[in-house]
Coordinates of C-alpha atoms and ligand atoms in Angstrom, one line a residue:
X9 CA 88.1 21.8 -35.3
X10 CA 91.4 23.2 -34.8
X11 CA 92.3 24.2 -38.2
X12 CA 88.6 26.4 -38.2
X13 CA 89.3 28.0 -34.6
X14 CA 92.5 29.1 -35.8
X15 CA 91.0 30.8 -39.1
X16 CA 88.5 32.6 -37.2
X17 CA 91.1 33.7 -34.8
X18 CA 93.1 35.5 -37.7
X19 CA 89.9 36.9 -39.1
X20 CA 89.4 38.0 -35.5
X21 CA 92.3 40.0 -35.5
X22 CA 92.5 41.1 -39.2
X23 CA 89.0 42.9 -38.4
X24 CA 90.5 44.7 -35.2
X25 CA 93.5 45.7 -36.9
X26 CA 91.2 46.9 -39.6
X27 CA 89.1 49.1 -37.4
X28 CA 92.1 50.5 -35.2
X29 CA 93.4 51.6 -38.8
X30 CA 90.4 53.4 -39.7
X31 CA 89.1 54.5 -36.3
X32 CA 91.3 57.7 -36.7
X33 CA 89.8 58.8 -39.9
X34 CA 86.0 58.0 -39.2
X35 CA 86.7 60.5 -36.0
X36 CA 88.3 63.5 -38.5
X37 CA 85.5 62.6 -41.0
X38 CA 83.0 63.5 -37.8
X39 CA 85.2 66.4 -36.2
X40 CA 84.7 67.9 -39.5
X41 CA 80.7 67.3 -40.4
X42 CA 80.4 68.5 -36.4
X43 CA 82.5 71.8 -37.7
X44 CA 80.5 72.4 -40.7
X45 CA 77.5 71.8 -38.9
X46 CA 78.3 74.4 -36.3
X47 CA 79.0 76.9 -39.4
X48 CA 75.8 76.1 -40.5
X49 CA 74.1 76.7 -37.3
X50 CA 76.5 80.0 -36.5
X51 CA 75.6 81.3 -40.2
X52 CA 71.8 81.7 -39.6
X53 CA 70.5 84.6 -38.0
X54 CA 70.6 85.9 -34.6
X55 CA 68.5 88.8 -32.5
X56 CA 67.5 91.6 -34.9
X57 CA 64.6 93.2 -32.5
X58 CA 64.1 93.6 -29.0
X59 CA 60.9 95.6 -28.9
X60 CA 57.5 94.0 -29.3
X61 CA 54.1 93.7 -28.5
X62 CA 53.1 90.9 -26.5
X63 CA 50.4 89.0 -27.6
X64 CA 50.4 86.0 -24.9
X65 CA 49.2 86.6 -21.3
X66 CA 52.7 87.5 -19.7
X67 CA 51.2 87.7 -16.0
X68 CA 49.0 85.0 -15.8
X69 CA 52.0 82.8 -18.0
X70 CA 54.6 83.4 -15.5
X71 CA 52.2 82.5 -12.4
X72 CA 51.3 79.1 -14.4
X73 CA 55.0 78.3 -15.0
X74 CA 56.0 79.5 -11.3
X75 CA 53.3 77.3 -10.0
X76 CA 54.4 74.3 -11.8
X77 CA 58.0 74.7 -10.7
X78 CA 57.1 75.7 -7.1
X79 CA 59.0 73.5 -4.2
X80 CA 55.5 72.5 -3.3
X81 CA 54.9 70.6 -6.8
X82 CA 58.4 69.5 -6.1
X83 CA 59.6 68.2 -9.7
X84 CA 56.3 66.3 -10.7
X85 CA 57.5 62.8 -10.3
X86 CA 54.4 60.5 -11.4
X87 CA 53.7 58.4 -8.0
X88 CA 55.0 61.4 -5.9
X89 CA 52.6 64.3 -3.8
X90 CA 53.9 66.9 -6.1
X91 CA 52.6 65.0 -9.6
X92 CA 49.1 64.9 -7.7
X93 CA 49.6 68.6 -6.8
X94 CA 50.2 68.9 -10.9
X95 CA 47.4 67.2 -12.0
X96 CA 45.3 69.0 -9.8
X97 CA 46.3 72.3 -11.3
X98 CA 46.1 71.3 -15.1
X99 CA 42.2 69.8 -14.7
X100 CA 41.5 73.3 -12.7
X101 CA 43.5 75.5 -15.5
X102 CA 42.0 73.5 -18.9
X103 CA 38.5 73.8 -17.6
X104 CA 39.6 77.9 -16.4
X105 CA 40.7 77.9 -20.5
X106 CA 37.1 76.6 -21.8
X107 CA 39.1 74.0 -23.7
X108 CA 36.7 71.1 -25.1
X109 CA 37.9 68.4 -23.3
X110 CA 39.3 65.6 -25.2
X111 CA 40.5 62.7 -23.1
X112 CA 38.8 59.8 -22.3
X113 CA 37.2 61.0 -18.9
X114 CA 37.3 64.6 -19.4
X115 CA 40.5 66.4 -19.9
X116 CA 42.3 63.4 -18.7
X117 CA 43.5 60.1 -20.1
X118 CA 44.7 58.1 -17.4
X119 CA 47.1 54.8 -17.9
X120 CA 49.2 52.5 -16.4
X121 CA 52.5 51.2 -17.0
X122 CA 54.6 48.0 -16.1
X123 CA 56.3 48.6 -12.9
X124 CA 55.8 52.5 -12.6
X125 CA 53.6 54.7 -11.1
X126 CA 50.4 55.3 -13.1
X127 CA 50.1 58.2 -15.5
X128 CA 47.7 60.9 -16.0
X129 CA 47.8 63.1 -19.8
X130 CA 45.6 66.1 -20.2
X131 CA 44.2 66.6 -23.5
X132 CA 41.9 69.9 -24.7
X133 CA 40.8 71.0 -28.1
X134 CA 39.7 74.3 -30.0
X135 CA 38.1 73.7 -32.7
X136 CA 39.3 75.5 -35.9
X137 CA 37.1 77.0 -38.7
X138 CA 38.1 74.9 -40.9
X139 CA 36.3 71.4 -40.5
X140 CA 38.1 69.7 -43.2
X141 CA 41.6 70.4 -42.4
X142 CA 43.6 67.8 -40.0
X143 CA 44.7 68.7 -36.6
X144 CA 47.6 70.3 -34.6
X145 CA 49.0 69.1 -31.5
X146 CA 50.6 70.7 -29.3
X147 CA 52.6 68.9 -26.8
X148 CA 54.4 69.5 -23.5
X149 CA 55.4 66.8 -20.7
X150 CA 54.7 68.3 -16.8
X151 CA 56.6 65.5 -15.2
X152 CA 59.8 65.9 -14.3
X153 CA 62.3 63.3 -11.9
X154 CA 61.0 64.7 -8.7
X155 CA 62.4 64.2 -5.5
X156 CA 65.6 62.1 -5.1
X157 CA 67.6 61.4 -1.9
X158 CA 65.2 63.9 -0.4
X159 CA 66.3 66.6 -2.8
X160 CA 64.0 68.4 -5.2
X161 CA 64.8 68.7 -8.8
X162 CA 62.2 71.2 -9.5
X163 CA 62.3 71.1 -13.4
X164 CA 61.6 74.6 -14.0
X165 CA 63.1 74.7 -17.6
X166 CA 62.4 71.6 -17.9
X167 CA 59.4 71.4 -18.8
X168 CA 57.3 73.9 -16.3
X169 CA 58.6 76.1 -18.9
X170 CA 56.7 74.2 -22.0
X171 CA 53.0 73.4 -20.2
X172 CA 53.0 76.8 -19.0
X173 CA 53.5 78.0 -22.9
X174 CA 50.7 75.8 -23.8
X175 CA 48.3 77.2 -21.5
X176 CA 49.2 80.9 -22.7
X177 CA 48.7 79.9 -26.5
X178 CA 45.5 77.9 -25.5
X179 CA 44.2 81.3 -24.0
X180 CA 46.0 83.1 -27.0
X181 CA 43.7 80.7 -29.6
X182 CA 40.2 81.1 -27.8
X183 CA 39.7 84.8 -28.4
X184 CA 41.5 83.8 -31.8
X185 CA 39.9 81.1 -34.1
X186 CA 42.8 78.7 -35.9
X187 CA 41.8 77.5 -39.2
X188 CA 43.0 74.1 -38.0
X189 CA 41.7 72.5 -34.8
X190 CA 43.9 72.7 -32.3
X191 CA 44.6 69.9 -29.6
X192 CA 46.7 71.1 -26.6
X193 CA 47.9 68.1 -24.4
X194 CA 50.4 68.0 -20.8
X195 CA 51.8 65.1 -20.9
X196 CA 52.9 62.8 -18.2
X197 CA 56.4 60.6 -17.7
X198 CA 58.6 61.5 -20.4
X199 CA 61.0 61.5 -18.2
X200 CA 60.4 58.0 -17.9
X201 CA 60.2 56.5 -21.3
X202 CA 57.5 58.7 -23.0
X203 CA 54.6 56.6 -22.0
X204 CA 52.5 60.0 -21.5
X205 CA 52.6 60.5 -25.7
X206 CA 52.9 57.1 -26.3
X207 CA 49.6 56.4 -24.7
X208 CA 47.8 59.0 -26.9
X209 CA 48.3 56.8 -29.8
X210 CA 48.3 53.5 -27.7
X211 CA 44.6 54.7 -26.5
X212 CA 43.4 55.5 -29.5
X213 CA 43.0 59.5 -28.1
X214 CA 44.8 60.7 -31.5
X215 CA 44.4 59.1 -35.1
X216 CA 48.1 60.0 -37.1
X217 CA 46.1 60.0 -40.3
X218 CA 43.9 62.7 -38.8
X219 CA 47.3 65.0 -38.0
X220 CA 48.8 67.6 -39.8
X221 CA 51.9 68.5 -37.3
X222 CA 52.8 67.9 -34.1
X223 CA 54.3 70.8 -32.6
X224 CA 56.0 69.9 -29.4
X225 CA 57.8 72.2 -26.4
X226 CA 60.2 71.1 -24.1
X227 CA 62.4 73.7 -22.2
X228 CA 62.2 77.1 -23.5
X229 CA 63.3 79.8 -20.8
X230 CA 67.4 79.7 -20.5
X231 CA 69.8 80.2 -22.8
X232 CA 72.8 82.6 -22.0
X233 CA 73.1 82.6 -26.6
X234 CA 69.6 83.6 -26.5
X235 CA 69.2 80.5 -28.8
X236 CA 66.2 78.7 -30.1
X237 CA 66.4 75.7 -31.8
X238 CA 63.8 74.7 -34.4
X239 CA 63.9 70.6 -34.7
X240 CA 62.3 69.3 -37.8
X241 CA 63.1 71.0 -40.7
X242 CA 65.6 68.5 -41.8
X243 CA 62.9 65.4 -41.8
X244 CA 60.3 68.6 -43.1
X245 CA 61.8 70.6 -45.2
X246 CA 58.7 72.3 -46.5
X247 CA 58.5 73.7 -42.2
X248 CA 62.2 75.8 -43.8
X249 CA 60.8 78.2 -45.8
X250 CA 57.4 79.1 -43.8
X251 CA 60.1 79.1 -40.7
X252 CA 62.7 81.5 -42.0
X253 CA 60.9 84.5 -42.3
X254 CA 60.7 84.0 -38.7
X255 CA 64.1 83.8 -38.6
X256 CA 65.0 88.1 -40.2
X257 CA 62.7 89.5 -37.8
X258 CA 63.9 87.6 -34.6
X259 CA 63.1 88.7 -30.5
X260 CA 65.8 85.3 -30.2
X261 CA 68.2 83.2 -32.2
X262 CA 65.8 81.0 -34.4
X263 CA 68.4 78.2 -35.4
X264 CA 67.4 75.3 -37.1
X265 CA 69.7 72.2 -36.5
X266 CA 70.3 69.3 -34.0
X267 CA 67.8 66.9 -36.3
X268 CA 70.5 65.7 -38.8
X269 CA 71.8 61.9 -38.3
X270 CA 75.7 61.8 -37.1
X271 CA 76.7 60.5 -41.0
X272 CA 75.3 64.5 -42.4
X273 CA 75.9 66.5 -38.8
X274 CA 78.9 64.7 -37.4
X275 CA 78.6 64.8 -33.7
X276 CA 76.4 67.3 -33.3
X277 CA 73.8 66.2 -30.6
X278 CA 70.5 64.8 -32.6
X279 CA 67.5 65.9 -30.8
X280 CA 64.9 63.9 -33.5
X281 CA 63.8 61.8 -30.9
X282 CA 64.8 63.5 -28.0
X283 CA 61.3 64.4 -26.6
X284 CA 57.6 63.3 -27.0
X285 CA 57.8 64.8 -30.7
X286 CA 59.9 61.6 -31.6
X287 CA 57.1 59.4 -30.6
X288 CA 54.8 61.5 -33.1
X289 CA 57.5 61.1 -35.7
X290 CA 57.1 57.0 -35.3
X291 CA 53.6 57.3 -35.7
X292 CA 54.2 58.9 -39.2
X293 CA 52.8 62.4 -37.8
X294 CA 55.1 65.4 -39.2
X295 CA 56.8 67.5 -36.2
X296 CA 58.6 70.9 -34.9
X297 CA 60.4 70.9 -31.7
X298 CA 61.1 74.1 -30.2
X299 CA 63.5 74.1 -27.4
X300 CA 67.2 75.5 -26.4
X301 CA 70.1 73.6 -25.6
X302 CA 71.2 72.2 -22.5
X303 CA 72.4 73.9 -19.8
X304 CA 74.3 73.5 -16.6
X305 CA 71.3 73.6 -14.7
X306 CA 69.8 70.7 -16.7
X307 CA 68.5 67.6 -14.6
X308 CA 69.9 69.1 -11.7
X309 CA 67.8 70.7 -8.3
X310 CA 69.1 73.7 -9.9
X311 CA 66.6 73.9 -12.8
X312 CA 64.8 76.2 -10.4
X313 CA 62.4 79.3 -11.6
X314 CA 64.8 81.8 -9.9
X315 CA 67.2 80.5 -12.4
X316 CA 65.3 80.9 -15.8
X317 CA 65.5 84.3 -17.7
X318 CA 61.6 85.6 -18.2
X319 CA 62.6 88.2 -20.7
X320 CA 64.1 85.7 -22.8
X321 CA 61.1 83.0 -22.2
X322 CA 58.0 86.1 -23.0
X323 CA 60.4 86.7 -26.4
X324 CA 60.7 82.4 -27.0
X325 CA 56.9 81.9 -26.5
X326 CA 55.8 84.9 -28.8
X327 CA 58.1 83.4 -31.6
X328 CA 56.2 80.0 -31.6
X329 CA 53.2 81.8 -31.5
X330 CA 54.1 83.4 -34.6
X331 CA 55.4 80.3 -35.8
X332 CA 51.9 78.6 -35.4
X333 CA 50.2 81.5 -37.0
X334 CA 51.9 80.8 -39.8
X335 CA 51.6 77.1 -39.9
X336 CA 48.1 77.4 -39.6
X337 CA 47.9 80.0 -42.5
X338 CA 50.2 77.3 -44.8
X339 CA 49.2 73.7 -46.6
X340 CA 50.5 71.2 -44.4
X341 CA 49.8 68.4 -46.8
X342 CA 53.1 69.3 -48.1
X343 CA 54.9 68.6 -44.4
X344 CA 54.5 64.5 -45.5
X345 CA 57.0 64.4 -48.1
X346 CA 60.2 63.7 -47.1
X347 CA 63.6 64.9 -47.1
X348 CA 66.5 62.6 -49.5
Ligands
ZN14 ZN1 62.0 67.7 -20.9

């Protein structure tokens, strides 16, 4: 007994010898992916047009994402006044949109979950002219953290910012046909362990084998680089070609990055699962994340609408349009294989 406790005592401290000897150079091996990374990211693109057409309802967008971020709707905190204040607005804005509803009771899919406030999704649907091609979903959560410690943390960015996009495209689409149906849903407490998206697949609402793409916004109105990051080209990267073009005739900085594992990127943040896309990605359903990187502001009662820059947001939302025109145009059966 004594004899074993002493050998597994030196192997004990052989192994921590061993990994404060190679600790140093696994942290230059990732100082230097997280440099080559950045290259990468710094090589693509930036701006090369500020002039364009706009395409989306600008007005009636910026109203939607000022309502959602208003002090009234105070953060959107599932179980709080201002989530109610949310849902409210959603039901009155998908049925303003004509979208075919698609919940379970409606537009709505409601849900509980163990020892949090119930949930409430919103799901609508345009059906494209194509009857045999699989879907498109468009996601964006509207809850936010709400009121702590009786201050608001409005969540303007985050993700007033994304629903409100998803309303402009749904109006965008309607006068517009996609070839591939097109299901538009807000989703409810991501901010509290993704429940809202996980419940679209938990309640049978969406069918993976039925999807072509998920294409999922979350914060898209701030970025002082004028940045916006593309997530899912590394796990797709038949989305890299279809996506570049966007990238030489750019109102922003398309990047693509922040969806490589730490052993290829280094420590460059990975955003694969950051958001309701990731819960898509489990279910086996292909994804694109659009959103920019954090900011000061983020999680903070600072993420106000004052705060967000609506030039850049107008420019940001008529990319993804663009970027969904063109996904509908391509052969998404391609999106499955995967990346080695
Ligand atoms: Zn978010």
């Amino acid at each position: 007994m004594a004899l074993w406790f002493r050998r597994v005592g030196q192997l004990l401290a052989v192994g921590v010898v061993l990994a404060a000897t190679l600790w140093p150079f696994y942290q230059v091996g990732q100082q230097q992916l997280t440099r080559a990374e950045q290259a990468r990211i710094d090589a693509q693109p930036g701006v090369s047009r500020t002039r364009y057409q706009p395409r989306l309802d600008q007005l009636q967008q910026t109203a939607d994402f000022s309502t959602l971020a208003s002090s009234e709707m105070a953060g959107r905190r599932p179980g709080q006044p201002g989530s109610e204040l949310a849902r409210q607005f959603l039901q009155r804005r998908f049925t303003e949109l004509g979208l075919i509803p698609a919940g379970t009771d409606g537009f709505t899919q409601r849900y509980q979950t163990d020892g949090q406030s119930d949930g409430v999704n919103f799901v609508g649907k345009i059906n494209g002219t194509d009857p045999q091609l699989p879907a498109i979903v468009l996601t964006a959560h509207y809850d936010h953290v709400g009121v702590h410690h009786n201050r608001v943390y409005p969540g303007a960015d985050d993700n007033a910012s994304g629903v409100a996009a998803i309303l402009a495209l749904a109006a965008y689409f309607q006068t517009h046909p996609p070839r591939h149906s097109l299901i538009f849903a807000a989703v409810d407490h991501e901010e509290q362990g993704m429940h809202g998206s996980k419940q679209l697949f938990a309640g049978k609402l969406l069918d993976p084998q039925q999807l072509a793409l998920n294409v999922n916004l979350d914060m898209l109105s701030r970025d002082t680089k004028a940045q916006l990051f593309a997530v899912g080209t590394y796990q797709h990267p038949a989305l890299l070609p279809l996506l570049q073009s966007l990238q030489q005739d750019s109102l922003v900085a398309l990047k693509f990055g922040h969806d490589r594992p730490a052993a290829v990127a280094g420590r460059v943040q990975d955003w694969s699962d950051a958001s309701d896309h990731g819960i898509f990605a489990k279910e086996g359903v292909p994804f694109v994340y659009f959103g920019v990187p954090d900011h000061p502001d983020y999680h903070q009662p600072t993420d106000t609408f004052e705060r967000v820059d609506l030039e850049f947001y107008h420019k940001v939302s008529d990319t993804i349009l663009s970027a969904l025109l063109l996904l509908d145009q391509a052969d998404m059966s391609t999106l499955r294989q995967k990346n080695n």
